[in-house]
Short mmCIF file of C-alpha atoms in Angstrom, two decimals:
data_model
loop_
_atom_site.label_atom_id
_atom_site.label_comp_id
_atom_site.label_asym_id
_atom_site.label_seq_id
_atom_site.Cartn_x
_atom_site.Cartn_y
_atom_site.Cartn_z
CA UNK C 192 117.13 -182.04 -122.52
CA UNK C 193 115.46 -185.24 -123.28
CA UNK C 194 112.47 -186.81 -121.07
CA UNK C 195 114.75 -189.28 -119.73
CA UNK C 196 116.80 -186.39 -117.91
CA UNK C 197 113.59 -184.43 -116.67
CA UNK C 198 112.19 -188.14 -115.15
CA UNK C 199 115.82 -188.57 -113.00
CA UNK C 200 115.63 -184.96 -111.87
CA UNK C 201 111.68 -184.99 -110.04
CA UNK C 202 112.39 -188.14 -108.28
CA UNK C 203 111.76 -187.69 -104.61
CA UNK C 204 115.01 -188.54 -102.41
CA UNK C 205 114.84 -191.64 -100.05
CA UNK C 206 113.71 -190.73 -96.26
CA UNK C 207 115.65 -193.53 -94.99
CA UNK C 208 118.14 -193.47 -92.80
CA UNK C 209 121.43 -195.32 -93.30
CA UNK C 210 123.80 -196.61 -90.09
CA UNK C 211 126.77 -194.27 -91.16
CA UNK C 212 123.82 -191.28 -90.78
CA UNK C 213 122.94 -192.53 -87.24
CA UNK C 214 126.36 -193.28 -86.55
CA UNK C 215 127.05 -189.85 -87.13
CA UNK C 216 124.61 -187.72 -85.36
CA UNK C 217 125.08 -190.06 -82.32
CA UNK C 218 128.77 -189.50 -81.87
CA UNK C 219 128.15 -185.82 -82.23
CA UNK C 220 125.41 -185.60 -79.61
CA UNK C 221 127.21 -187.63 -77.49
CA UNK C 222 130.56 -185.60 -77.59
CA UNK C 223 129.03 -182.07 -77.64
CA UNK C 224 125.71 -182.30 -75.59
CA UNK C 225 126.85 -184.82 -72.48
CA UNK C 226 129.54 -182.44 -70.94
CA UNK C 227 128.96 -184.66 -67.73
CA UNK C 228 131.93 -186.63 -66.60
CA UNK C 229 134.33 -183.45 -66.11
CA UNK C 230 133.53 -183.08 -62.74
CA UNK C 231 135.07 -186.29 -61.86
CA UNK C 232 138.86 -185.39 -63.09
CA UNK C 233 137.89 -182.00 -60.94
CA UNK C 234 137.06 -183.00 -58.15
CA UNK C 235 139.15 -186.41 -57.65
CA UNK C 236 141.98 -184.16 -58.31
CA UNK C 237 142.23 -182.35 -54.71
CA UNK C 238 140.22 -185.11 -53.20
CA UNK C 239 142.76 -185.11 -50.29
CA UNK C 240 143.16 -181.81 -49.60
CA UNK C 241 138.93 -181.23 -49.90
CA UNK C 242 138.40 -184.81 -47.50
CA UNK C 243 141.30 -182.77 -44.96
CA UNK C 244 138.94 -180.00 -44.63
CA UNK C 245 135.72 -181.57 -44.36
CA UNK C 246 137.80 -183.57 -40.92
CA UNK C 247 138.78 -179.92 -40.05
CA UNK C 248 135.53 -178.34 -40.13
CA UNK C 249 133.91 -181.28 -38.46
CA UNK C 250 136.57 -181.55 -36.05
CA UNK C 251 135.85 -177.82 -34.77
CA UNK C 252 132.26 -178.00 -34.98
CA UNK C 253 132.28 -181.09 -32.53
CA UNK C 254 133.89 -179.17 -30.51
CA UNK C 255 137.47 -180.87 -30.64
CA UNK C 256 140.98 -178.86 -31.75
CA UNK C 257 142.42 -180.21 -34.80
CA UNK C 258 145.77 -181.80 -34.00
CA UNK C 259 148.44 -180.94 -36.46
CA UNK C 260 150.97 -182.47 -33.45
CA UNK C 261 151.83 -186.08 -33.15
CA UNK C 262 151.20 -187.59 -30.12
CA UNK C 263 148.35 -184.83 -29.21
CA UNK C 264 145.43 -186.25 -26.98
CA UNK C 265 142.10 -185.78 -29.21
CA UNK C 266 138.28 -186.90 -27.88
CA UNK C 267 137.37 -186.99 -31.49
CA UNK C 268 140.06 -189.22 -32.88
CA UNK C 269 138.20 -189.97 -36.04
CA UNK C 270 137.63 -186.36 -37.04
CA UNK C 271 140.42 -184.54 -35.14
CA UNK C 272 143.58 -187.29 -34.85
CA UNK C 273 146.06 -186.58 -36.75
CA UNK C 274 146.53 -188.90 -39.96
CA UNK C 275 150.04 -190.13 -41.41
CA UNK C 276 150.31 -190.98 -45.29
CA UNK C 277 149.16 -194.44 -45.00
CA UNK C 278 146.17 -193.06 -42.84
CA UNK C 279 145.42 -190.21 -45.13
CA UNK C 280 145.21 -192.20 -48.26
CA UNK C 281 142.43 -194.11 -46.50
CA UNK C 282 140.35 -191.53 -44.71
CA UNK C 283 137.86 -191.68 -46.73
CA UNK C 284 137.66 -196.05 -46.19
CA UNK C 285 138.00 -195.40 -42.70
CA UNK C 286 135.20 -192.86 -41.72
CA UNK C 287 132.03 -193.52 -43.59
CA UNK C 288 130.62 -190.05 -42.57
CA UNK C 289 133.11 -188.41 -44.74
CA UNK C 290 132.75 -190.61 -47.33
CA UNK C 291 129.15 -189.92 -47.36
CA UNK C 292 130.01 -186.41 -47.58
CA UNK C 293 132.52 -187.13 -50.73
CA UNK C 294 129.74 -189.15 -52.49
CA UNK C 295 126.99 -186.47 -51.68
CA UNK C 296 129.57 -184.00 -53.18
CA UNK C 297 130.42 -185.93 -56.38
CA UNK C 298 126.61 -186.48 -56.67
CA UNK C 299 125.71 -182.75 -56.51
CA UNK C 300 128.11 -181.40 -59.32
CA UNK C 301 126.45 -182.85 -62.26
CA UNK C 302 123.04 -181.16 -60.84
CA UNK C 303 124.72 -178.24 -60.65
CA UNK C 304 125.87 -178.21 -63.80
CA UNK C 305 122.34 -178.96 -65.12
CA UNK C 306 120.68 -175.97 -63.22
CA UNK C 307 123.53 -173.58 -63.87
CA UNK C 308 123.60 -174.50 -67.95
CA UNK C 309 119.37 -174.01 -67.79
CA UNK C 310 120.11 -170.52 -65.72
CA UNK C 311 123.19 -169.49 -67.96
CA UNK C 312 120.27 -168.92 -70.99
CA UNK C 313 118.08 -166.48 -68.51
CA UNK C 314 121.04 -164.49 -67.41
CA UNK C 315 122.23 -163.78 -70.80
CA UNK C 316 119.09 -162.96 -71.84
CA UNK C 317 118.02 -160.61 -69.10
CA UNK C 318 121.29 -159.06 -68.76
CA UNK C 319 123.14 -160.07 -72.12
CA UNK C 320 126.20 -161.43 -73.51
#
């Protein structure tokens, strides 16, 4: 071994950090950490069938009788009328109650998420895996 070979091998590595590096660890954090964004394809899924009983539920606790039966006198058309396709595909345009409710809804998951992945850690822990 020569002193050439001893000088090469003490050399201190370079602290810098290259764009294939960053790159890197930001496509990994990205794609493993930020598990937000599920909740959409879950929820806009049933969207109908969840926005049919939020009209339901409102519809009996005004006080009205849904109406499943065309032609059915309702005094709370907008919650208790009954809706054809065309109607149904736009319930959500139509009343802006219920789509405050949807938006609410959407807005809560991803808190949800956050306060069941920080409570996940104490359950395991107090009561284990």
């Amino acid at each position: 071994m020569g002193a050439q070979d001893v000088e090469t091998t003490n050399k201190k590595p370079t602290s810098k950090a290259t764009l294939w590096l960053v790159f890197t660890v930001l496509s990994i954090s990205m794609g493993s950490s930020c598990l937000m964004g599920y909740h959409v394809g879950v929820l806009n899924a049933p969207q109908t069938i969840i926005g049919l009983w939020i009209r339901r539920t409102k519809c009996i606790e005004k006080g009205g009788v849904p109406s499943e039966e065309e032609g059915l006198k309702v005094d709370h058309e907008l919650w208790c009328g009954k809706l054809d396709e065309e109607r149904e595909a736009t319930m959500f345009i139509d009343n802006d109650e219920l789509n405050t409710l949807w938006a609410l809804l959407n807005a809560l998951v991803p808190g949800g998420s956050v306060i069941g992945a920080l409570g996940s850690s104490f359950l395991v822990n107090r009561f284990g895996p």
